[in-house]
Tab-separated table of C-alpha atoms in Angstrom:
chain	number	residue	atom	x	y	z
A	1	UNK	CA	12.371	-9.735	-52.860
A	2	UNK	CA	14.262	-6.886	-54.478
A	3	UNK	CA	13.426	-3.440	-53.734
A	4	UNK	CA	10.936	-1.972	-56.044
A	5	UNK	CA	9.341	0.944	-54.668
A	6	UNK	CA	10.872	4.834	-54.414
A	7	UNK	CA	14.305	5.088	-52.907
A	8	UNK	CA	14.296	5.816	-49.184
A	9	UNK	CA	15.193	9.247	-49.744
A	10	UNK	CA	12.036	9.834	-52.333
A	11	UNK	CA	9.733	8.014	-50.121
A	12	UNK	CA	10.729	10.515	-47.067
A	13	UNK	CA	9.313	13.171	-49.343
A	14	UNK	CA	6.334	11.661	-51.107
A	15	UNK	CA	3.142	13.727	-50.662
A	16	UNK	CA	0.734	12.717	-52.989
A	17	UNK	CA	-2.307	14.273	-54.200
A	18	UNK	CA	-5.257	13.731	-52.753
A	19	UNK	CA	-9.027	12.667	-53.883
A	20	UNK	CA	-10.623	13.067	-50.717
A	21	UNK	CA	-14.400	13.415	-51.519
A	22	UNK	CA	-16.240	16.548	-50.559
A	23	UNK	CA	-18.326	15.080	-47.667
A	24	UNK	CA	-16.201	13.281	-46.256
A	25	UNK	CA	-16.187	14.523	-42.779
A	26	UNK	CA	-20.261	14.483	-43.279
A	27	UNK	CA	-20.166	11.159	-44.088
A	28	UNK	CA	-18.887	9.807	-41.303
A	29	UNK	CA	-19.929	12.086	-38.676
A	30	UNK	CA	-23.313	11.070	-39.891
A	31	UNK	CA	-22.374	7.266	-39.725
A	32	UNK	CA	-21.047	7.831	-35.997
A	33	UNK	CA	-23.337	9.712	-35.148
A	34	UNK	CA	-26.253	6.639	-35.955
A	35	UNK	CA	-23.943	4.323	-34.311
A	36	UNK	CA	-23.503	6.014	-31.312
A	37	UNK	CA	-27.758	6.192	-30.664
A	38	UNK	CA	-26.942	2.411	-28.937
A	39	UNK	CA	-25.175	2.091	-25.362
A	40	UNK	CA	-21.816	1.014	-26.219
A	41	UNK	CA	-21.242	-1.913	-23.806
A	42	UNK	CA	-23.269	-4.872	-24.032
A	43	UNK	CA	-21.426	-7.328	-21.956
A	44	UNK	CA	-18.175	-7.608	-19.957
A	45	UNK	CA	-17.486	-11.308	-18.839
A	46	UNK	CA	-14.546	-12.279	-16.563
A	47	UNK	CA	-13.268	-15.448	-18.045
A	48	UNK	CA	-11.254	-17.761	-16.726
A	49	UNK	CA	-8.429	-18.199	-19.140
A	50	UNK	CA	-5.836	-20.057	-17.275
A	51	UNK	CA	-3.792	-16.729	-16.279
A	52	UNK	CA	-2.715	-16.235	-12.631
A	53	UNK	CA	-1.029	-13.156	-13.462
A	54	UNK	CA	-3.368	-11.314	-15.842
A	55	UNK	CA	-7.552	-11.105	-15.959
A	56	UNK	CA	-9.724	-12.149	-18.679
A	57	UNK	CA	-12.534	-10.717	-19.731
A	58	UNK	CA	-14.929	-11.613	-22.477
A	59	UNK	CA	-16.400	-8.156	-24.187
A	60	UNK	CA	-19.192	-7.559	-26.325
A	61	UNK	CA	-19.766	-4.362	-27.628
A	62	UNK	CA	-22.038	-2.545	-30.016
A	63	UNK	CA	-20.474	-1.854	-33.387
A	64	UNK	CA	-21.794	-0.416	-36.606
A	65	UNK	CA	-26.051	-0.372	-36.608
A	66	UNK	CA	-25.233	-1.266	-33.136
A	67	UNK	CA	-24.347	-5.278	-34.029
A	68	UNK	CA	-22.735	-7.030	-31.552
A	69	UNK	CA	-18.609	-7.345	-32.023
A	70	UNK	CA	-16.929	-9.507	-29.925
A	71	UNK	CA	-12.679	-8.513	-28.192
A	72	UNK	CA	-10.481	-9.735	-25.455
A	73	UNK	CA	-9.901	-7.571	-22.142
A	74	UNK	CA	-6.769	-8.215	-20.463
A	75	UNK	CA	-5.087	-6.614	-17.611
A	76	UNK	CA	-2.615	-7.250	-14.869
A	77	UNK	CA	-4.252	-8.946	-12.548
A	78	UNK	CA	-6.547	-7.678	-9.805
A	79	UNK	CA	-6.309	-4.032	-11.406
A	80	UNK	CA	-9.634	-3.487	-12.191
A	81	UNK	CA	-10.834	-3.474	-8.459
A	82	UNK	CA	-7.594	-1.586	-7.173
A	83	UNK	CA	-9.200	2.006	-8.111
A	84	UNK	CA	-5.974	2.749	-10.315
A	85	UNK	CA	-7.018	3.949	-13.783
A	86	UNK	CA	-4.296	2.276	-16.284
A	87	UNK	CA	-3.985	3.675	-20.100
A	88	UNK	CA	-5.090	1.048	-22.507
A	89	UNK	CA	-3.946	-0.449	-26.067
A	90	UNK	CA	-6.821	-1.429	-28.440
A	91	UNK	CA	-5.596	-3.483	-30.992
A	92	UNK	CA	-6.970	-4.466	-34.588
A	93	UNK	CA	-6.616	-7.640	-36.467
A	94	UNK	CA	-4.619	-8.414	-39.537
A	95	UNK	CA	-6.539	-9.101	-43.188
A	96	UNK	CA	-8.604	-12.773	-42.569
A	97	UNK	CA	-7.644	-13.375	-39.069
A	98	UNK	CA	-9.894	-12.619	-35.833
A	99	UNK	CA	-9.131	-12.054	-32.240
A	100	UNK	CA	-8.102	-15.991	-31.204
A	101	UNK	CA	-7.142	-17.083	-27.650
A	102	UNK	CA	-7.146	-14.082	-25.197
A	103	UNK	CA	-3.655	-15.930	-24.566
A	104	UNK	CA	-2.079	-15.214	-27.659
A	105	UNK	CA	-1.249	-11.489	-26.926
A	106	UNK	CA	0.057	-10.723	-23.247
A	107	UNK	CA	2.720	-8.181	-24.236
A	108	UNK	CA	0.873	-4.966	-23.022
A	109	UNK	CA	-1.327	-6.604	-20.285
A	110	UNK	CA	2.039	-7.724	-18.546
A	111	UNK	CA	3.727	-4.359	-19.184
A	112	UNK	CA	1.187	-2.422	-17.260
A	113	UNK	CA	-1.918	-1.572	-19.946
A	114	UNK	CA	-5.053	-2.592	-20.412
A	115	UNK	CA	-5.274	-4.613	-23.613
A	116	UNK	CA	-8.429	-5.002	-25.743
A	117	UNK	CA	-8.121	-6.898	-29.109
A	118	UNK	CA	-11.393	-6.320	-31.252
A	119	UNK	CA	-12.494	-9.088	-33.261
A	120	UNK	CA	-12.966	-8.275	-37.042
A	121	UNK	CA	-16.606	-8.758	-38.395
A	122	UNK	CA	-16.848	-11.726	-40.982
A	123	UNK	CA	-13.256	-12.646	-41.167
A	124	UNK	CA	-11.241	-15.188	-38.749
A	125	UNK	CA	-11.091	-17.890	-41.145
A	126	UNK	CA	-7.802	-17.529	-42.766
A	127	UNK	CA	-5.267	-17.572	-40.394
A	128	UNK	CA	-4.541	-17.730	-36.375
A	129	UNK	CA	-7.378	-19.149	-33.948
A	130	UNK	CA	-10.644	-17.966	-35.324
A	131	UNK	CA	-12.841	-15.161	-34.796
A	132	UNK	CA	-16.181	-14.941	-32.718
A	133	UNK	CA	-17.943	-11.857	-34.374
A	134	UNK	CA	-20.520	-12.217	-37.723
A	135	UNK	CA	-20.726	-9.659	-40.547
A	136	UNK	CA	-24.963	-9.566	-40.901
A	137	UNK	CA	-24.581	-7.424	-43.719
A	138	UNK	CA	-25.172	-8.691	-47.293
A	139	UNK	CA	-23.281	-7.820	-50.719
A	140	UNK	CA	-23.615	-7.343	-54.388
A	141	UNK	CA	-21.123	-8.724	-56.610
A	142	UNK	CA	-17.680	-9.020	-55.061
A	143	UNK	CA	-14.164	-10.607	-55.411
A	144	UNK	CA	-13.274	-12.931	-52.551
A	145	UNK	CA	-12.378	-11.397	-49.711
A	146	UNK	CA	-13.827	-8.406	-48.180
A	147	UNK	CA	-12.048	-5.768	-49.783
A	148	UNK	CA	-15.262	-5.307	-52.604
A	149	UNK	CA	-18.154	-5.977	-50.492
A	150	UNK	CA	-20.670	-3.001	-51.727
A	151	UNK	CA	-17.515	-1.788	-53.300
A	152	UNK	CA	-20.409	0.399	-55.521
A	153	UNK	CA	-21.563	2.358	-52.911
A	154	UNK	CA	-19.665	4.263	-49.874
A	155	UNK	CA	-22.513	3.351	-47.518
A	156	UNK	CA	-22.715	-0.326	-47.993
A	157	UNK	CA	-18.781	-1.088	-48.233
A	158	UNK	CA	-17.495	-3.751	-45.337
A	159	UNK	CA	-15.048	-1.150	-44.595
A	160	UNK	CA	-17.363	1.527	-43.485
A	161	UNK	CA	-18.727	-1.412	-40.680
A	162	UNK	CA	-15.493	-1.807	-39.748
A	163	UNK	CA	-14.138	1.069	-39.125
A	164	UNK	CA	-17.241	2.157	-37.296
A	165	UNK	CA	-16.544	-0.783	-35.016
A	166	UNK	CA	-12.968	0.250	-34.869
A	167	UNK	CA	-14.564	3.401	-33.456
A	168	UNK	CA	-16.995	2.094	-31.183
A	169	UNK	CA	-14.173	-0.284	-29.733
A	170	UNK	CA	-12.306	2.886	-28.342
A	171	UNK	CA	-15.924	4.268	-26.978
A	172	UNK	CA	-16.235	0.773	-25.085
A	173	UNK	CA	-12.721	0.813	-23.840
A	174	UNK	CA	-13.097	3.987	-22.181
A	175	UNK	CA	-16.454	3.146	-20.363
A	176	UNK	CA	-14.537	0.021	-19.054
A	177	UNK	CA	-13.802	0.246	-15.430
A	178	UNK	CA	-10.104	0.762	-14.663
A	179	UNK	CA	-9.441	3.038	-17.654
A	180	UNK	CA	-7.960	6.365	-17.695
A	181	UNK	CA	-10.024	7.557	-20.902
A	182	UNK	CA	-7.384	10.139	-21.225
A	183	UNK	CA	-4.736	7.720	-22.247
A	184	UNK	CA	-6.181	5.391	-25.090
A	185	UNK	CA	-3.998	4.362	-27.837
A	186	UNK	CA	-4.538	2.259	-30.951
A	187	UNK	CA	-2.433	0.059	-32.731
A	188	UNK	CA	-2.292	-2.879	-35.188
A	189	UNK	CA	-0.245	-4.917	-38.581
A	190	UNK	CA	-1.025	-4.621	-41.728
A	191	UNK	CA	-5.190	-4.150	-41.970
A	192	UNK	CA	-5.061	-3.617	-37.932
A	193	UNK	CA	-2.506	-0.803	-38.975
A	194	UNK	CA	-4.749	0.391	-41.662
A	195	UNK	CA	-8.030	0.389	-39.461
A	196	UNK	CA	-5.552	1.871	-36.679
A	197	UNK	CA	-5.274	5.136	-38.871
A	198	UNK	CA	-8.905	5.251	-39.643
A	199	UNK	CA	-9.371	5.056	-35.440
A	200	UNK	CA	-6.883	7.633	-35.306
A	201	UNK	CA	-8.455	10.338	-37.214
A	202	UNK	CA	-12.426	9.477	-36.350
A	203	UNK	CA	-11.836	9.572	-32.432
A	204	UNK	CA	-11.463	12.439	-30.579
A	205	UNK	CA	-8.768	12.834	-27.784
A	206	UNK	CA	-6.354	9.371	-28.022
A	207	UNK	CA	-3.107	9.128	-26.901
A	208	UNK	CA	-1.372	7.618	-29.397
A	209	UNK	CA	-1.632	5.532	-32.451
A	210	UNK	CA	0.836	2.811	-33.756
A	211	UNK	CA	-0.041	1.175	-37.197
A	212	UNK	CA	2.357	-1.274	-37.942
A	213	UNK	CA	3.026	-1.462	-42.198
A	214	UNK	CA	-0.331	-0.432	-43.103
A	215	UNK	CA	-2.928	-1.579	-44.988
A	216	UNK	CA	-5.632	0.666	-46.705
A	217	UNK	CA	-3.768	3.272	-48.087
A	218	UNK	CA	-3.186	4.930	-51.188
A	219	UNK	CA	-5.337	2.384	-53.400
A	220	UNK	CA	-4.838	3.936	-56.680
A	221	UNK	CA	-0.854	3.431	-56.262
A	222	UNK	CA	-1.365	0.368	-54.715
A	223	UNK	CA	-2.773	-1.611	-57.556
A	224	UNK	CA	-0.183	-0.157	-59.621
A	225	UNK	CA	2.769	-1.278	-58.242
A	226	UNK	CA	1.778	-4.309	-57.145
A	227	UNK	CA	0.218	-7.205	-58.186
A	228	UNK	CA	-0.007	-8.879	-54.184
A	229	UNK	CA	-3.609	-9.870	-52.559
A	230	UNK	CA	-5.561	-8.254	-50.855
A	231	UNK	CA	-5.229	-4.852	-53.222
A	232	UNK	CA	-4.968	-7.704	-55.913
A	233	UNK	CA	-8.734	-8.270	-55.346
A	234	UNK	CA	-9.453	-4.614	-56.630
A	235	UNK	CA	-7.442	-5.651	-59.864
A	236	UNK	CA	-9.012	-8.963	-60.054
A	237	UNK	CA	-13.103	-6.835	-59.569
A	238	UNK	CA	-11.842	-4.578	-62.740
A	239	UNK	CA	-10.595	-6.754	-64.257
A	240	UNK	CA	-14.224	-8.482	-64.776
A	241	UNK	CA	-16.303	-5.255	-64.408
A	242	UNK	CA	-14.748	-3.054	-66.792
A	243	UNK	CA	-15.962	0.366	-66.763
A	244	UNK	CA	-16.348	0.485	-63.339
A	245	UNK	CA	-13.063	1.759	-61.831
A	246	UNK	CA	-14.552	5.863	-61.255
A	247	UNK	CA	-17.091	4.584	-58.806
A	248	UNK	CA	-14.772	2.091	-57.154
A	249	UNK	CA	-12.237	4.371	-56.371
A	250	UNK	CA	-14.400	6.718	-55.592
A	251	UNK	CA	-15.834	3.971	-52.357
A	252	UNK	CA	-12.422	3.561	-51.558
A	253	UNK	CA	-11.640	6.882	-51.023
A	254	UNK	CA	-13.897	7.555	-48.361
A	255	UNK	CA	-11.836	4.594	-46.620
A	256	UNK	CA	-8.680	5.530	-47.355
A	257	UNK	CA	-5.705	5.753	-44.718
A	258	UNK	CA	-3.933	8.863	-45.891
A	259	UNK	CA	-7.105	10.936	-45.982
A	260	UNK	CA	-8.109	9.317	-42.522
A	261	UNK	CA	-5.080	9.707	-41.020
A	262	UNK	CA	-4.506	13.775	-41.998
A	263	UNK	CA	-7.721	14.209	-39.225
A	264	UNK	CA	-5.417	12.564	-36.191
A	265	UNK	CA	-4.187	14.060	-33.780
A	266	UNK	CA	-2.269	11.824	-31.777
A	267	UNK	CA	1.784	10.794	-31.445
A	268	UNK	CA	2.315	8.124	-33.796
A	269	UNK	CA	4.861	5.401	-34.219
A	270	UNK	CA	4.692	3.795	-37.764
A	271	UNK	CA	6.265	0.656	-39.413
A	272	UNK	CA	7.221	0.358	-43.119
A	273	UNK	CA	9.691	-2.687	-44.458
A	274	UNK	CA	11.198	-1.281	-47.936
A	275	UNK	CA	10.602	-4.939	-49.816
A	276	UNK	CA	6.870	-5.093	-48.478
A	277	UNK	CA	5.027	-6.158	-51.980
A	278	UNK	CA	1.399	-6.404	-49.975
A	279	UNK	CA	1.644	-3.202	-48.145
A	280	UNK	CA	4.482	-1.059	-50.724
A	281	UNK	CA	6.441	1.157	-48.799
A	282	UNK	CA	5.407	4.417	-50.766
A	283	UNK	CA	1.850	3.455	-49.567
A	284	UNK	CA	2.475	3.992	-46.298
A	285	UNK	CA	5.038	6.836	-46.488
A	286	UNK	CA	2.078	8.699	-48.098
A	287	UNK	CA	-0.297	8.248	-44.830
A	288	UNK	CA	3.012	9.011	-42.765
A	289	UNK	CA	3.698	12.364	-44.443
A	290	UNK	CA	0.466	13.669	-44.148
A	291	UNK	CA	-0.564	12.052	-40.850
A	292	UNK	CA	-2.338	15.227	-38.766
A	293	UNK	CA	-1.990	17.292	-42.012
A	294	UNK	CA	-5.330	19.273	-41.253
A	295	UNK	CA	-4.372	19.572	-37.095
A	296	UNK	CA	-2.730	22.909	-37.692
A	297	UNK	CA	0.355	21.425	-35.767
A	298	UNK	CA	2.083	17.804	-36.144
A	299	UNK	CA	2.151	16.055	-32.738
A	300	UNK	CA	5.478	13.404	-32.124
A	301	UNK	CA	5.248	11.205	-35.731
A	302	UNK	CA	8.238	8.574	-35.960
A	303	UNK	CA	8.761	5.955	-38.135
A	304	UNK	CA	10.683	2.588	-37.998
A	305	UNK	CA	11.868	1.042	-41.521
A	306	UNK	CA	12.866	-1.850	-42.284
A	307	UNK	CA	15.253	-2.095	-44.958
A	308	UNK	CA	15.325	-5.678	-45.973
A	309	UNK	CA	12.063	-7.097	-44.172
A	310	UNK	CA	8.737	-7.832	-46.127
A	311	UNK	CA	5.320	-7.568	-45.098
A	312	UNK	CA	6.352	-9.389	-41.705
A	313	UNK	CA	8.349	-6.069	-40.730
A	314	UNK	CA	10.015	-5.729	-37.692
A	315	UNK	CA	7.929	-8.181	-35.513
A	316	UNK	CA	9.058	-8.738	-32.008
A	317	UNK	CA	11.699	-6.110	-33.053
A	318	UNK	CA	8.955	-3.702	-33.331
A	319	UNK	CA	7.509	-4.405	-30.355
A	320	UNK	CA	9.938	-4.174	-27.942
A	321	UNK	CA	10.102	-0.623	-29.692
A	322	UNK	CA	6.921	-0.070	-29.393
A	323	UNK	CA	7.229	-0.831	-25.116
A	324	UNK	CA	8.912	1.481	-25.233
A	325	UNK	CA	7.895	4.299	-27.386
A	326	UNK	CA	4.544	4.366	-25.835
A	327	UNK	CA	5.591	4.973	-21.972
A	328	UNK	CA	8.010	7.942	-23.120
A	329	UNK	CA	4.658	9.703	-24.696
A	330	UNK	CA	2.527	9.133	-21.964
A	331	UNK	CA	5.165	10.284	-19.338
A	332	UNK	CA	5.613	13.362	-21.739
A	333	UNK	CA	1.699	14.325	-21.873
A	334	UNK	CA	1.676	13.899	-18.420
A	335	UNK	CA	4.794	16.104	-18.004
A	336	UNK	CA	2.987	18.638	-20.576
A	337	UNK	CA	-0.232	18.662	-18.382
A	338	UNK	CA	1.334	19.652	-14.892
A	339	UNK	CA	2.252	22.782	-14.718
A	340	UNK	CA	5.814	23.574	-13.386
A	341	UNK	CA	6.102	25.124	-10.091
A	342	UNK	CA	7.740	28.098	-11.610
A	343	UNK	CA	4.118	28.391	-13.414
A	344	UNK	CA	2.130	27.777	-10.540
């Protein structure tokens, strides 16, 4: 693949307008709000996984309308019961896939975190190992895929579910025992990145945020630069209900990345790759530029780019980054919160 988007130097600088709706903030303070009237955790199971060196447990927590969603808890082992209070990594699931084998991602549970990977409502069937977690809600006329489930109204959209049990998974992850609540961070590829941002600028107090090439951003360019699935299922709704594409960008916007992400406050490490075709790089740099736009001050916001990657992006590469990146902020918001003996 060629590149196609802005050159670097353009996409360092794209701000685009925005078409935030007017209750925005309303609308989903009121839809946290009605989540939040049910007790977050619902059941924590230790599961015997096969590990020695990490534990398992099976979580069930209580998601949008307070529906049951489904992760993976893993930790080093014996930490919950040692008193120490260990920062944790919630991570969200890529576009059709759904949490898998608790197995499949020891990266942070090894390093020292506690790792929770939410399950994503109604997908797991495209990819990976499966998923465990139902989406009860029902749907007017959509595309396939998710991406125009009650695409004709804000408060029936699958992403408005989702995100709310994005949400509610950071609420559950700091009533787990063995968390410092203080030191939360959320991260995820492609839709997980996406969903990452919308985490990032509904929840109060986090730590850190990494989306990894984004999804869920900047729909209107999206669809007209490129002609990859999923934004291809927008095309492909238009394309059939012509007349229609006011109201559907006007759902979308309410779960769109760059106006979520401009309410974060958190360090963030992002991931673009310049030849991405599902994810297109200007997409992204346009939540990156105005990431914690409305905070008043921009916390620590880096980026990693990937000149000749696609949507795979930097992978392990970005990982090992990311181990990295992560401890340095921590150490430094510890740092920030003890005062020096010269102030004391």
């Amino acid at each position: 693949m060629a590149l196609f988007d802005l050159p670097l130097p353009e996409l360092e600088r794209y701000l685009p307008e925005l078409d935030e709706p007017a209750d925005l903030d309303d609308f989903w303070a009121t839809t946290l709000a009605e989540a939040r009237r049910h007790e977050v955790l619902v059941d924590v199971t230790r599961t015997d996984a096969g590990l020695r060196l990490v534990d398992v447990d099976d979580l069930t927590f209580a998601g949008f309308d307070g529906q049951p969603v489904r992760a993976w808890v893993t930790r080093p082992a014996g930490s919950a019961e040692s008193g120490e209070l260990l920062p944790a990594v919630v991570e969200y699931i890529g576009y059709g896939g759904g949490r898998g084998f608790a197995h499949e991602r020891l990266a942070w549970a090894t390093a020292g975190f506690v790792h929770v990977v939410m399950d994503t409502r109604g997908q797991g069937s495209t990819w990976g190992n499966g998923g465990h977690t139902p989406d009860p809600a029902g749907s007017g006329p959509a595309s396939p895929g998710v991406m125009t489930r009650g695409i004709h109204d804000p408060e029936q959209h699958y992403y408005r579910r989702l995100m709310t049990d994005a949400v509610r998974a950071v609420d559950a992850v700091r009533a787990l025992p063995g968390v410092d609540p203080r030191r939360v961070t959320v991260a995820g590829i492609s839709q997980g990145g996406g969903v990452a941002l919308a985490a990032a600028g509904l929840s109060d107090g986090l730590a850190a945020a990494m989306p990894d090439v984004p999804f869920l951003c900047h729909y209107r360019r999206a669809v007209d630069i490129t002609d990859a699935f999923p934004y291809g299922e927008l095309v492909q709704y238009l394309a059939v209900h012509r007349g229609a594409e006011e109201r559907v960008f006007r759902t979308m916007a309410y779960f769109d990345g760059v106006h979520l992400a401009r309410r974060a406050t958190a360090p963030a490490l992002f991931s673009v790759a310049l030849r991405d075709m599902t994810c297109p790089p200007s997409t992204v740099f346009a939540a990156y530029n105005h990431y914690a736009g409305l905070t008043g001050g921009r916390p620590r916001t880096d980026i990693e780019v990937y000149t000749f990657n696609q949507h795979e992006g930097g992978q392990a590469h970005q990982l090992e980054h990311q181990l990295r990146w992560l401890p340095s902020v921590l150490a430094a918001a510890e740092d920030e919160a003890v005062p020096s003996a010269a102030a004391r």
